[in-house]
PDB file of C-alpha atoms in Angstrom:
ATOM      1  CA  MET A   1     -14.274 -27.800  23.446  1.00 48.00           C
ATOM      2  CA  GLY A   2     -15.834 -28.364  26.860  1.00 51.00           C
ATOM      3  CA  PHE A   3     -12.442 -28.392  28.530  1.00 50.00           C
ATOM      4  CA  LEU A   4     -11.496 -25.162  26.763  1.00 52.00           C
ATOM      5  CA  ARG A   5     -14.678 -23.465  27.965  1.00 55.00           C
ATOM      6  CA  PHE A   6     -13.974 -24.635  31.483  1.00 52.00           C
ATOM      7  CA  PHE A   7     -10.483 -23.203  31.289  1.00 53.00           C
ATOM      8  CA  THR A   8     -11.781 -19.845  30.027  1.00 56.00           C
ATOM      9  CA  LEU A   9     -14.284 -19.587  32.867  1.00 52.00           C
ATOM     10  CA  ALA A  10     -11.667 -20.594  35.398  1.00 56.00           C
ATOM     11  CA  LEU A  11      -9.196 -18.052  34.011  1.00 58.00           C
ATOM     12  CA  LEU A  12     -11.761 -15.240  34.130  1.00 55.00           C
ATOM     13  CA  ALA A  13     -12.755 -16.154  37.653  1.00 55.00           C
ATOM     14  CA  PHE A  14      -9.132 -16.243  38.771  1.00 55.00           C
ATOM     15  CA  THR A  15      -8.254 -12.914  37.151  1.00 53.00           C
ATOM     16  CA  ALA A  16     -11.360 -11.310  38.586  1.00 53.00           C
ATOM     17  CA  VAL A  17     -10.306 -12.449  42.042  1.00 50.00           C
ATOM     18  CA  ALA A  18      -6.767 -11.178  41.474  1.00 51.00           C
ATOM     19  CA  GLN A  19      -7.927  -7.777  40.190  1.00 49.00           C
ATOM     20  CA  GLY A  20     -10.748  -7.158  42.657  1.00 48.00           C
ATOM     21  CA  PRO A  21     -10.241  -4.362  45.197  1.00 43.00           C
ATOM     22  CA  VAL A  22     -10.081  -4.894  48.909  1.00 37.00           C
ATOM     23  CA  GLN A  23     -13.449  -4.154  50.550  1.00 39.00           C
ATOM     24  CA  GLU A  24     -13.992  -2.667  53.933  1.00 39.00           C
ATOM     25  CA  GLU A  25     -14.138  -4.883  57.016  1.00 38.00           C
ATOM     26  CA  GLU A  26     -17.926  -4.516  57.527  1.00 37.00           C
ATOM     27  CA  GLU A  27     -18.546  -5.846  53.980  1.00 43.00           C
ATOM     28  CA  GLU A  28     -16.274  -8.869  54.256  1.00 41.00           C
ATOM     29  CA  GLU A  29     -18.795 -10.812  56.315  1.00 38.00           C
ATOM     30  CA  GLU A  30     -21.420 -10.480  53.611  1.00 38.00           C
ATOM     31  CA  GLN A  31     -19.185 -11.686  50.798  1.00 40.00           C
ATOM     32  CA  VAL A  32     -18.995 -15.295  49.693  1.00 36.00           C
ATOM     33  CA  ASP A  33     -15.666 -17.019  50.120  1.00 41.00           C
ATOM     34  CA  LYS A  34     -13.525 -16.484  47.047  1.00 42.00           C
ATOM     35  CA  PRO A  35     -12.205 -19.532  45.216  1.00 41.00           C
ATOM     36  CA  GLN A  36      -8.547 -20.253  45.862  1.00 47.00           C
ATOM     37  CA  SER A  37      -6.099 -22.289  43.782  1.00 54.00           C
ATOM     38  CA  PRO A  38      -4.940 -25.561  45.332  1.00 62.00           C
ATOM     39  CA  ASN A  39      -1.620 -25.356  47.114  1.00 79.00           C
ATOM     40  CA  LEU A  40       0.855 -26.771  44.618  1.00 86.00           C
ATOM     41  CA  ALA A  41       4.617 -26.650  44.771  1.00 90.00           C
ATOM     42  CA  VAL A  42       4.818 -25.160  41.306  1.00 93.00           C
ATOM     43  CA  LYS A  43       6.438 -21.797  40.666  1.00 94.00           C
ATOM     44  CA  VAL A  44       5.888 -19.731  37.542  1.00 95.00           C
ATOM     45  CA  SER A  45       7.941 -16.665  36.609  1.00 95.00           C
ATOM     46  CA  THR A  46       7.467 -14.537  33.493  1.00 95.00           C
ATOM     47  CA  SER A  47       9.942 -12.434  31.562  1.00 94.00           C
ATOM     48  CA  PHE A  48       9.734 -10.356  28.398  1.00 94.00           C
ATOM     49  CA  PRO A  49      12.919 -10.520  26.273  1.00 90.00           C
ATOM     50  CA  SER A  50      12.021  -7.415  24.260  1.00 84.00           C
ATOM     51  CA  SER A  51      11.079  -5.291  27.271  1.00 81.00           C
ATOM     52  CA  GLU A  52      12.814  -2.003  27.964  1.00 73.00           C
ATOM     53  CA  ILE A  53      14.402  -0.629  31.089  1.00 77.00           C
ATOM     54  CA  PHE A  54      11.547   1.793  31.678  1.00 79.00           C
ATOM     55  CA  GLY A  55       8.875  -0.873  31.632  1.00 85.00           C
ATOM     56  CA  ILE A  56       7.050  -3.366  29.479  1.00 92.00           C
ATOM     57  CA  LYS A  57       5.500  -1.957  26.331  1.00 92.00           C
ATOM     58  CA  LEU A  58       3.008  -3.764  24.129  1.00 93.00           C
ATOM     59  CA  ILE A  59       3.322  -2.460  20.555  1.00 92.00           C
ATOM     60  CA  ASN A  60       0.127  -2.457  18.527  1.00 93.00           C
ATOM     61  CA  GLY A  61       0.231  -4.736  15.513  1.00 90.00           C
ATOM     62  CA  GLN A  62       3.383  -6.550  16.652  1.00 91.00           C
ATOM     63  CA  ALA A  63       3.569  -9.865  18.464  1.00 92.00           C
ATOM     64  CA  THR A  64       4.751  -9.687  22.065  1.00 93.00           C
ATOM     65  CA  GLN A  65       6.627 -12.697  23.386  1.00 94.00           C
ATOM     66  CA  ALA A  66       6.517 -13.723  27.027  1.00 95.00           C
ATOM     67  CA  VAL A  67       8.747 -16.487  28.387  1.00 96.00           C
ATOM     68  CA  LEU A  68       7.141 -18.445  31.227  1.00 96.00           C
ATOM     69  CA  SER A  69       9.520 -20.469  33.371  1.00 96.00           C
ATOM     70  CA  VAL A  70       7.576 -23.258  35.140  1.00 96.00           C
ATOM     71  CA  SER A  71       9.398 -25.029  37.957  1.00 95.00           C
ATOM     72  CA  ASN A  72       7.845 -28.267  39.238  1.00 94.00           C
ATOM     73  CA  GLU A  73       8.687 -29.009  42.871  1.00 92.00           C
ATOM     74  CA  GLU A  74       5.944 -31.602  43.239  1.00 91.00           C
ATOM     75  CA  PRO A  75       6.774 -35.310  43.683  1.00 91.00           C
ATOM     76  CA  ASP A  76       4.649 -36.041  40.618  1.00 91.00           C
ATOM     77  CA  PRO A  77       4.909 -34.657  37.091  1.00 93.00           C
ATOM     78  CA  VAL A  78       2.630 -31.801  36.067  1.00 94.00           C
ATOM     79  CA  THR A  79       1.260 -30.970  32.620  1.00 94.00           C
ATOM     80  CA  VAL A  80       0.953 -27.440  31.280  1.00 95.00           C
ATOM     81  CA  VAL A  81      -2.331 -27.512  29.378  1.00 95.00           C
ATOM     82  CA  PHE A  82      -3.115 -23.883  28.525  1.00 94.00           C
ATOM     83  CA  VAL A  83      -1.603 -20.429  28.806  1.00 96.00           C
ATOM     84  CA  GLY A  84      -3.793 -17.368  28.453  1.00 95.00           C
ATOM     85  CA  GLY A  85      -4.257 -13.867  29.680  1.00 95.00           C
ATOM     86  CA  SER A  86      -6.272 -10.671  29.625  1.00 95.00           C
ATOM     87  CA  LEU A  87      -5.926  -6.917  29.905  1.00 95.00           C
ATOM     88  CA  TRP A  88      -7.720  -5.064  32.691  1.00 93.00           C
ATOM     89  CA  THR A  89      -8.202  -1.482  33.720  1.00 90.00           C
ATOM     90  CA  SER A  90      -6.684  -0.402  36.986  1.00 74.00           C
ATOM     91  CA  PRO A  91      -9.047   0.537  39.868  1.00 63.00           C
ATOM     92  CA  ALA A  92      -7.230   3.867  40.019  1.00 51.00           C
ATOM     93  CA  ASP A  93      -8.760   4.729  36.637  1.00 49.00           C
ATOM     94  CA  PHE A  94     -12.199   5.110  38.210  1.00 46.00           C
ATOM     95  CA  SER A  95     -12.952   8.191  40.298  1.00 45.00           C
ATOM     96  CA  SER A  96     -15.576   6.888  42.708  1.00 43.00           C
ATOM     97  CA  PRO A  97     -15.800   7.580  46.435  1.00 45.00           C
ATOM     98  CA  GLU A  98     -16.658   3.961  47.159  1.00 45.00           C
ATOM     99  CA  GLY A  99     -14.077   2.554  44.772  1.00 45.00           C
ATOM    100  CA  ALA A 100     -14.801   0.586  41.632  1.00 55.00           C
ATOM    101  CA  SER A 101     -13.728  -2.864  40.537  1.00 69.00           C
ATOM    102  CA  ALA A 102     -11.463  -3.333  37.555  1.00 77.00           C
ATOM    103  CA  ARG A 103     -13.081  -4.255  34.265  1.00 88.00           C
ATOM    104  CA  ILE A 104     -11.729  -6.425  31.498  1.00 91.00           C
ATOM    105  CA  VAL A 105     -10.658  -4.668  28.294  1.00 93.00           C
ATOM    106  CA  ARG A 106      -9.470  -7.500  26.077  1.00 93.00           C
ATOM    107  CA  ASN A 107      -9.001 -11.251  26.338  1.00 94.00           C
ATOM    108  CA  LEU A 108      -5.703 -12.429  24.895  1.00 94.00           C
ATOM    109  CA  THR A 109      -5.031 -15.494  22.803  1.00 91.00           C
ATOM    110  CA  THR A 110      -5.349 -18.824  24.609  1.00 93.00           C
ATOM    111  CA  THR A 111      -2.628 -21.247  23.512  1.00 95.00           C
ATOM    112  CA  ARG A 112      -2.695 -24.967  24.145  1.00 95.00           C
ATOM    113  CA  TYR A 113       0.601 -26.726  24.919  1.00 96.00           C
ATOM    114  CA  GLY A 114       0.211 -30.097  26.658  1.00 93.00           C
ATOM    115  CA  ILE A 115       3.816 -30.060  27.943  1.00 95.00           C
ATOM    116  CA  GLU A 116       4.620 -32.487  30.757  1.00 94.00           C
ATOM    117  CA  ILE A 117       7.194 -31.364  33.321  1.00 95.00           C
ATOM    118  CA  PRO A 118       8.770 -34.137  35.416  1.00 94.00           C
ATOM    119  CA  ALA A 119       9.178 -33.792  39.179  1.00 93.00           C
ATOM    120  CA  GLY A 120      12.010 -31.516  40.237  1.00 93.00           C
ATOM    121  CA  GLN A 121      12.557 -30.004  36.771  1.00 95.00           C
ATOM    122  CA  SER A 122      11.789 -26.741  35.017  1.00 95.00           C
ATOM    123  CA  GLU A 123      10.528 -25.869  31.559  1.00 95.00           C
ATOM    124  CA  SER A 124      10.443 -22.602  29.606  1.00 96.00           C
ATOM    125  CA  ILE A 125       7.284 -21.898  27.630  1.00 96.00           C
ATOM    126  CA  ARG A 126       7.035 -19.145  25.022  1.00 96.00           C
ATOM    127  CA  TYR A 127       3.692 -17.403  24.830  1.00 96.00           C
ATOM    128  CA  LYS A 128       2.931 -14.864  22.058  1.00 95.00           C
ATOM    129  CA  PHE A 129       0.058 -12.423  21.798  1.00 95.00           C
ATOM    130  CA  ALA A 130      -0.760  -9.177  19.981  1.00 93.00           C
ATOM    131  CA  THR A 131      -2.804  -6.087  20.785  1.00 92.00           C
ATOM    132  CA  GLU A 132      -4.731  -3.451  18.820  1.00 92.00           C
ATOM    133  CA  LEU A 133      -5.812  -0.865  21.384  1.00 93.00           C
ATOM    134  CA  GLN A 134      -5.574   2.839  22.058  1.00 92.00           C
ATOM    135  CA  PRO A 135      -2.329   3.921  23.740  1.00 93.00           C
ATOM    136  CA  GLN A 136      -2.882   3.588  27.485  1.00 92.00           C
ATOM    137  CA  GLU A 137      -1.710   1.761  30.593  1.00 93.00           C
ATOM    138  CA  LEU A 138      -3.447  -1.478  31.547  1.00 94.00           C
ATOM    139  CA  LYS A 139      -2.992  -4.414  33.867  1.00 94.00           C
ATOM    140  CA  LEU A 140      -1.655  -7.522  32.140  1.00 95.00           C
ATOM    141  CA  ASN A 141      -2.684 -10.783  33.752  1.00 95.00           C
ATOM    142  CA  LEU A 142      -1.248 -14.099  32.561  1.00 96.00           C
ATOM    143  CA  ALA A 143      -2.252 -17.472  33.950  1.00 96.00           C
ATOM    144  CA  VAL A 144      -1.194 -21.084  33.470  1.00 96.00           C
ATOM    145  CA  VAL A 145      -3.553 -24.054  33.664  1.00 95.00           C
ATOM    146  CA  LEU A 146      -1.949 -27.250  34.994  1.00 93.00           C
ATOM    147  CA  THR A 147      -3.088 -30.786  35.608  1.00 92.00           C
ATOM    148  CA  THR A 148      -1.480 -33.159  38.124  1.00 88.00           C
ATOM    149  CA  ALA A 149      -1.976 -36.726  39.226  1.00 83.00           C
ATOM    150  CA  LYS A 150      -2.501 -35.392  42.734  1.00 80.00           C
ATOM    151  CA  ASN A 151      -5.689 -33.615  41.650  1.00 80.00           C
ATOM    152  CA  LYS A 152      -6.783 -36.510  39.422  1.00 80.00           C
ATOM    153  CA  GLY A 153      -6.606 -34.455  36.239  1.00 79.00           C
ATOM    154  CA  THR A 154      -8.573 -31.492  37.588  1.00 87.00           C
ATOM    155  CA  PRO A 155      -7.294 -28.229  36.010  1.00 91.00           C
ATOM    156  CA  VAL A 156      -5.447 -25.925  38.360  1.00 92.00           C
ATOM    157  CA  THR A 157      -4.952 -22.222  37.513  1.00 93.00           C
ATOM    158  CA  ILE A 158      -1.746 -20.512  38.626  1.00 94.00           C
ATOM    159  CA  GLN A 159      -1.086 -16.821  38.104  1.00 94.00           C
ATOM    160  CA  ALA A 160       2.049 -16.158  36.064  1.00 95.00           C
ATOM    161  CA  PHE A 161       2.076 -12.367  35.680  1.00 95.00           C
ATOM    162  CA  ASN A 162       0.064  -9.421  36.987  1.00 94.00           C
ATOM    163  CA  GLU A 163       1.622  -5.998  36.409  1.00 93.00           C
ATOM    164  CA  THR A 164       0.962  -2.727  34.634  1.00 93.00           C
ATOM    165  CA  VAL A 165       2.038  -2.472  31.007  1.00 94.00           C
ATOM    166  CA  ALA A 166       1.880   0.327  28.430  1.00 93.00           C
ATOM    167  CA  ILE A 167       0.099   0.046  25.086  1.00 93.00           C
ATOM    168  CA  VAL A 168       2.009   2.091  22.481  1.00 92.00           C
ATOM    169  CA  GLU A 169       1.943   2.656  18.725  1.00 91.00           C
ATOM    170  CA  PRO A 170       4.811   1.388  16.523  1.00 87.00           C
ATOM    171  CA  ASP A 171       7.553   3.801  15.509  1.00 83.00           C
ATOM    172  CA  THR A 172       7.225   5.174  11.994  1.00 77.00           C
ATOM    173  CA  SER A 173      10.161   5.394   9.570  1.00 75.00           C
ATOM    174  CA  ILE A 174      10.495   7.253   6.271  1.00 76.00           C
ATOM    175  CA  PHE A 175      12.011   4.102   4.742  1.00 79.00           C
ATOM    176  CA  ASP A 176       8.883   2.094   5.401  1.00 79.00           C
ATOM    177  CA  PRO A 177       7.591   0.729   2.028  1.00 82.00           C
ATOM    178  CA  GLN A 178       4.050   1.809   2.831  1.00 81.00           C
ATOM    179  CA  ILE A 179       5.198   5.332   3.696  1.00 83.00           C
ATOM    180  CA  LEU A 180       7.306   5.551   0.524  1.00 87.00           C
ATOM    181  CA  PHE A 181       4.386   4.419  -1.648  1.00 89.00           C
ATOM    182  CA  LEU A 182       2.168   7.002   0.040  1.00 89.00           C
ATOM    183  CA  TYR A 183       4.705   9.764  -0.664  1.00 89.00           C
ATOM    184  CA  LEU A 184       4.963   8.763  -4.341  1.00 92.00           C
ATOM    185  CA  PHE A 185       1.194   8.643  -4.712  1.00 94.00           C
ATOM    186  CA  LEU A 186       0.751  12.087  -3.174  1.00 94.00           C
ATOM    187  CA  ALA A 187       3.584  13.509  -5.307  1.00 95.00           C
ATOM    188  CA  ALA A 188       1.947  12.166  -8.493  1.00 95.00           C
ATOM    189  CA  ILE A 189      -1.405  13.708  -7.564  1.00 96.00           C
ATOM    190  CA  PHE A 190       0.261  17.041  -6.760  1.00 95.00           C
ATOM    191  CA  GLY A 191       2.210  17.072 -10.031  1.00 95.00           C
ATOM    192  CA  GLY A 192      -0.876  16.243 -12.096  1.00 94.00           C
ATOM    193  CA  THR A 193      -2.868  18.976 -10.396  1.00 95.00           C
ATOM    194  CA  CYS A 194      -0.153  21.567 -11.019  1.00 94.00           C
ATOM    195  CA  TYR A 195       0.105  20.598 -14.705  1.00 92.00           C
ATOM    196  CA  PHE A 196      -3.665  20.853 -15.149  1.00 92.00           C
ATOM    197  CA  ILE A 197      -3.744  24.307 -13.563  1.00 92.00           C
ATOM    198  CA  TYR A 198      -0.829  25.512 -15.701  1.00 89.00           C
ATOM    199  CA  SER A 199      -2.217  24.211 -18.997  1.00 89.00           C
ATOM    200  CA  THR A 200      -5.731  25.493 -18.270  1.00 89.00           C
ATOM    201  CA  TRP A 201      -5.213  28.978 -16.818  1.00 87.00           C
ATOM    202  CA  ILE A 202      -1.565  30.035 -16.641  1.00 86.00           C
ATOM    203  CA  SER A 203      -0.501  29.133 -20.207  1.00 83.00           C
ATOM    204  CA  THR A 204      -3.247  31.376 -21.646  1.00 81.00           C
ATOM    205  CA  LEU A 205      -1.655  34.425 -20.019  1.00 81.00           C
ATOM    206  CA  PHE A 206       1.558  34.004 -22.045  1.00 78.00           C
ATOM    207  CA  PRO A 207       0.725  33.897 -25.830  1.00 72.00           C
ATOM    208  CA  GLN A 208       3.202  32.093 -28.045  1.00 69.00           C
ATOM    209  CA  LYS A 209       5.423  34.115 -30.420  1.00 68.00           C
ATOM    210  CA  ARG A 210       4.648  33.799 -34.154  1.00 65.00           C
ATOM    211  CA  ARG A 211       7.443  32.766 -36.462  1.00 59.00           C
ATOM    212  CA  THR A 212       8.547  35.308 -39.112  1.00 57.00           C
ATOM    213  CA  GLY A 213       8.993  34.485 -42.838  1.00 52.00           C
ATOM    214  CA  GLY A 214      12.749  34.762 -42.611  1.00 52.00           C
ATOM    215  CA  GLY A 215      13.212  31.602 -40.634  1.00 53.00           C
ATOM    216  CA  GLY A 216      12.351  27.986 -40.902  1.00 53.00           C
ATOM    217  CA  LYS A 217      12.685  25.268 -43.484  1.00 56.00           C
ATOM    218  CA  ASP A 218       9.948  26.648 -45.755  1.00 56.00           C
ATOM    219  CA  ALA A 219      11.766  29.955 -46.163  1.00 54.00           C
ATOM    220  CA  SER A 220      15.051  28.239 -46.986  1.00 59.00           C
ATOM    221  CA  ARG A 221      13.337  26.085 -49.584  1.00 58.00           C
ATOM    222  CA  ALA A 222      11.732  29.175 -51.172  1.00 52.00           C
ATOM    223  CA  ARG A 223      15.125  30.831 -51.412  1.00 57.00           C
ATOM    224  CA  LYS A 224      16.639  27.787 -53.091  1.00 55.00           C
ATOM    225  CA  SER A 225      13.775  27.598 -55.629  1.00 52.00           C
ATOM    226  CA  THR A 226      14.160  31.269 -56.634  1.00 52.00           C
ATOM    227  CA  THR A 227      17.914  31.635 -56.556  1.00 53.00           C
ATOM    228  CA  GLY A 228      18.726  28.171 -57.851  1.00 50.00           C
ATOM    229  CA  SER A 229      16.852  28.531 -61.190  1.00 51.00           C
ATOM    230  CA  LYS A 230      19.077  28.916 -64.281  1.00 52.00           C
ATOM    231  CA  GLY A 231      18.483  31.100 -67.326  1.00 52.00           C
ATOM    232  CA  VAL A 232      17.247  29.541 -70.610  1.00 52.00           C
ATOM    233  CA  ASP A 233      19.619  29.456 -73.545  1.00 55.00           C
ATOM    234  CA  PRO A 234      18.067  31.094 -76.640  1.00 54.00           C
ATOM    235  CA  GLY A 235      19.248  28.205 -78.786  1.00 54.00           C
ATOM    236  CA  ASP A 236      17.208  25.797 -76.750  1.00 53.00           C
ATOM    237  CA  GLN A 237      14.005  27.808 -76.998  1.00 51.00           C
ATOM    238  CA  VAL A 238      11.117  26.248 -78.940  1.00 50.00           C
ATOM    239  CA  SER A 239       8.206  28.320 -80.175  1.00 50.00           C
ATOM    240  CA  VAL A 240       4.671  27.031 -79.886  1.00 49.00           C
ATOM    241  CA  LEU A 241       2.251  27.943 -82.685  1.00 47.00           C
ATOM    242  CA  GLY A 242      -1.328  28.838 -82.093  1.00 48.00           C
ATOM    243  CA  ALA A 243      -0.645  30.685 -78.882  1.00 47.00           C
ATOM    244  CA  ASP A 244      -1.173  34.339 -78.238  1.00 50.00           C
ATOM    245  CA  GLY A 245       2.477  34.852 -77.706  1.00 49.00           C
ATOM    246  CA  PRO A 246       5.629  32.836 -78.101  1.00 50.00           C
ATOM    247  CA  ALA A 247       5.911  30.248 -75.407  1.00 50.00           C
ATOM    248  CA  VAL A 248       9.478  29.350 -74.711  1.00 48.00           C
ATOM    249  CA  THR A 249      10.569  26.047 -73.372  1.00 51.00           C
ATOM    250  CA  SER A 250      14.021  24.724 -72.941  1.00 50.00           C
ATOM    251  CA  GLY A 251      15.411  22.040 -75.185  1.00 53.00           C
ATOM    252  CA  ALA A 252      16.006  19.802 -72.237  1.00 50.00           C
ATOM    253  CA  ALA A 253      12.358  20.116 -71.321  1.00 50.00           C
ATOM    254  CA  ALA A 254      11.331  19.328 -74.945  1.00 53.00           C
ATOM    255  CA  LYS A 255      13.401  16.172 -74.981  1.00 60.00           C
ATOM    256  CA  ALA A 256      12.247  14.980 -71.607  1.00 64.00           C
ATOM    257  CA  TYR A 257      10.269  12.108 -73.208  1.00 68.00           C
ATOM    258  CA  ASP A 258      11.292   9.012 -75.198  1.00 75.00           C
ATOM    259  CA  GLU A 259      10.683   9.402 -79.017  1.00 74.00           C
ATOM    260  CA  SER A 260      11.489   5.810 -79.965  1.00 77.00           C
ATOM    261  CA  TRP A 261       7.942   4.563 -79.582  1.00 78.00           C
ATOM    262  CA  ILE A 262       6.283   7.474 -81.460  1.00 79.00           C
ATOM    263  CA  PRO A 263       5.649   6.863 -85.201  1.00 79.00           C
ATOM    264  CA  ALA A 264       7.715   8.963 -87.602  1.00 76.00           C
ATOM    265  CA  GLY A 265       4.666  10.488 -89.226  1.00 74.00           C
ATOM    266  CA  HIS A 266       3.585  11.974 -85.975  1.00 74.00           C
ATOM    267  CA  LEU A 267       6.964  13.489 -85.297  1.00 73.00           C
ATOM    268  CA  GLN A 268       6.893  15.586 -88.535  1.00 73.00           C
ATOM    269  CA  ARG A 269       5.143  18.872 -88.418  1.00 71.00           C
ATOM    270  CA  PRO A 270       2.270  19.275 -90.871  1.00 69.00           C
ATOM    271  CA  ASP A 271       2.635  21.959 -93.610  1.00 68.00           C
ATOM    272  CA  ALA A 272       0.389  24.934 -93.249  1.00 64.00           C
ATOM    273  CA  ARG A 273      -2.006  25.319 -96.214  1.00 66.00           C
ATOM    274  CA  ARG A 274      -3.181  28.691 -97.337  1.00 66.00           C
ATOM    275  CA  VAL A 275      -6.806  29.054 -98.352  1.00 61.00           C
ATOM    276  CA  LYS A 276      -7.863  31.763-100.802  1.00 60.00           C
ATOM    277  CA  SER A 277     -10.448  34.077 -99.479  1.00 59.00           C
ATOM    278  CA  GLY A 278     -12.345  34.522-102.771  1.00 56.00           C
ATOM    279  CA  ALA A 279     -12.655  30.892-103.791  1.00 52.00           C
ATOM    280  CA  ARG A 280     -15.913  29.140-103.340  1.00 58.00           C
ATOM    281  CA  PRO A 281     -16.272  25.562-102.449  1.00 55.00           C
ATOM    282  CA  LYS A 282     -17.346  23.304-105.260  1.00 56.00           C
ATOM    283  CA  SER A 283     -20.807  21.906-105.061  1.00 54.00           C
ATOM    284  CA  ARG A 284     -21.233  18.220-105.045  1.00 53.00           C
ATOM    285  CA  ASN A 285     -23.806  18.318-107.829  1.00 53.00           C
ATOM    286  CA  GLY A 286     -21.208  19.468-110.292  1.00 44.00           C
TER     287      GLY A 286
END
């Protein structure tokens, strides 16, 4: 942890020196000597495989890959310990008559490697970082921290990249799953709202037509019940006594029950007895 903090401070100090503006000659005498990196025969070049012809663009939300080619021309092997970077504003962004120093906007990810490069050989190191900033142009500064036997393990910071880059937003596509889900969600809300408005206000303006008696299943059934009835044969008519008028029923209707379980005495009709009007009932006393 202590070594990482030392590297961070060294990287910030180095980038601040690299980004600082040139002061006037009368102020140079008052300034303290700026720290300089030891003179090492190590060359570092940086390339961006996904860069375009018109410049390097850092897309928000997507990882940007930088390939650092480290060439060791020292007689002793060197070890790449860390790779890090930062984004700075350009001094041209400040409108001040005396000039203003660049300020840091965002520190990038610091990645630890520990790769040893023998004397006279080169090594390619892939460094990835991502950004989430407003679209603008910033200075990208990348630095490599090395250790050598010549410096007895003391970290040495070497600048790998220091140019202007553009921060841009990713391109949107209609086939993006998130965009498609958003379209479906909005379409469902719109359809539900339209149906609610139609069923609440618009449908009341158009009353439904009432069905007449001539159509439908009920009317057809009524026709069948009236036209399908058959006349009663006079031979099958049965008169019912004790009624105000003769009630006629068909013979089929009279025989619609089973007579086998009814006693024979109940099936015979009782004889009607006539009672004289002038006769008196006999008294029980004799």
